[in-house]
Amino acid sequence: MIEAADDLYHKIKAYNTAVDGDKLCRAFDFGRQAHDGQMRASGEPYFLHPIAVANILADMRLDLDTVITALLHDTVEDCDVTLETLQSQFGASVAQLVDGVTKLSRIGMQPSPNSMQAENFRKLLLAMSEDVRVLLVKLADRTHNMRTISFIPKDEKRQRIARETLEIYAPLAERIGVTHLQHDLENDAFAVLHSEMNQTISNRLEFLVQQSEIVIPMISVELQDVVEQAGIECSVNGRLKTAYSIWRKMQRKKVTMDQLSDIMAFRVLVPTKDDCYRALGSIHAHYPTVMGRFKDYISTPKRNGYQSLHTGVIGPENHKIEIQLRTPEMHEIAENGVAAHWDYKNPESSKRITKVKWIQELVGILDEEAGADEFLENTKMDLYHDQVFCFTPRGDLIALPKGATAVDFAYAVHSKVGEKCCGVRINGKNRQLATELENGDQIEIITATNARPRPEWESFVKTGRARSGIRRSVRAERMVEFSLIGKTILQKVFREYGKPFRSRSVEKIISVFNFHKLDDLYAHIGEGRIEPELVLEKLHPDLASSRKLAKTGNVRNGRGGDAGVPMLRIKGGYSGIAINIARCCHPLPGEPIVGIFTTGKGVTVHRKDCGNLSNFSDAPELWMDVAWEHEGPRRVLARLNTVLSNEPGSLAAVATIIGQQGGNISNIHLTDRNADFFSFELDLEVKDVEHMHTIMAVLQANNFVERVDRAQSS
Ligand code: MN
């Protein structure tokens, strides 16, 4: 153990001479004691794992705090060490980094996401890694766990971890350009997930290596010669491609192992960018190139910062080989990605990457292979910090805008869940539905069949989906009330007109009003959007003409002839005043009512409990006592022959007189007209003969009336 601490110290010292050896030592001792007695699945002391993770990061030349974080990354989760302790012993930076890694690890303990969710899961990890170093520690942690995965006894668990690695962590490593971790993760995961295929490819590679054991060194030497002959200093490194990359190529190009001829890759390091192009030139001058293999990532770097020249040639002894040319600086970025930008000597410039800006930095180094979706993807990256990612109990990941509540979550799962939700458990604890969610929360929505969305939820939900869902439900509930009211109104109107009410008959005409459900028609009546009389008319077209009278303001008073139809009467001897039924409260026969006199309109009859009456509370002179009057003796029709002087207003005067006398004009038929007079037949509804004579006498006394006689026919 002491040796391990020493090795680590010297490894860091090699790139950071100012390393605080005392702090490193204390962290080492702290971690060892915290994990004392714990074992890994391999049977080794647990602390060997944090040491290995720390070494991976030191190999990437990261700063001391990151290495210390690696040494302590499991202490909070596994050893009951508090963040306060870490902060007091190693500073705020280490405490924050360990906290970040711990949070990521808790996410990892969720049920494994399905493939569809992988992208969301990667976003979650990015969103939660407020400091890129958190992600680097996590990736190194996963890399070591994958190296030792064979010690995990349960195949199912191995499969789960490997799949998660391939779908989540390797792409994340690729995204931030840490290529060597990406390849380690991919190869180790591939070996678990496709062990047979991995074995087959590995055997084949081994066979090829044995067959031509000297091929790789031989080609390396020859390539070096070719480049140096052009006067360029260089070093060449040759290797077999990995089983995973060969498998990927087999999949992509739909070829078999036997058809795959290029299994060797060579890397040529030269001092400068110019040398890269010159070296390429001399290689192309010596060997035939393979069409379509040349790529210039120097003039156009990949978005994750990767720079190299790629080419494929038919090399020495007709071996098809792949060659990458780059400078040492390009190589560093190609291997370590974002970590390569680390300036351990200049904490200020590193902070630039670690804090708020790191997401933006990532946007700038995204893999260019993202292609057409890239712009969109970049935009989304910017939005990560405005999002919150939470889990269903089954482990499905749901992305919501920051500030979203449990109700938003419920609606995001399904509108039916939103409609029936009545409570929530967040990370196992009962919480209020208005609770704002945090990254990584596990949300269990509690539903009840009789639960209903509350209108006040609208004040705290963040998503449009939840808002419109709540509105829809609240409206639906209001519609139930309105439909009850509407049905009652309609029943009363039918009764008023002496027609039997049958909902089945009404249902037959709902299509006329463009409804599919009877309740919708009722609700619209209840809301006052459709006049109940319109419905009555559709079922009883014969009532339509009397309705039109009502519309002109002459209303129901004196609508004689319809036996049993109740009428209105103004108490106190007034007669001839037009009576209107108020549209706001639709008073019906039998209900307490009051009349309001309005100049030019006559009397409007309201229900006594109508809210609009308060508008007239300070004008008592307008209030009139009105009463329902049931049909008295049946009215009779009288026909008068009348001659009027041909002057403006004469007909109106006659109509007024008849109204004032309680009569009702049912028909006027013009018979003659000249410059001075006009003659007409006047059909009148009167109570009796005496009533008719009274009307005739009053008419006779009027200046407009020349003559009035009883017609012979009636
Ligand atoms: Mn770990």
mmCIF file of C-alpha atoms and ligand atoms in Angstrom, residues 46 49 73-74 141 145, ligand 1:
data_model
loop_
_atom_site.group_PDB
_atom_site.id
_atom_site.type_symbol
_atom_site.label_atom_id
_atom_site.label_comp_id
_atom_site.label_asym_id
_atom_site.label_seq_id
_atom_site.Cartn_x
_atom_site.Cartn_y
_atom_site.Cartn_z
ATOM 1 C CA TYR A 46 -11.371 -2.686 -1.585
ATOM 2 C CA HIS A 49 -9.950 -0.014 -6.611
ATOM 3 C CA HIS A 73 -14.764 8.603 -4.541
ATOM 4 C CA ASP A 74 -16.509 5.717 -2.750
ATOM 5 C CA ASP A 141 -14.114 4.404 -12.077
ATOM 6 C CA ASN A 145 -14.778 -1.758 -12.813
HETATM 7 MN MN MN B 1 -15.804 3.065 -7.553
#
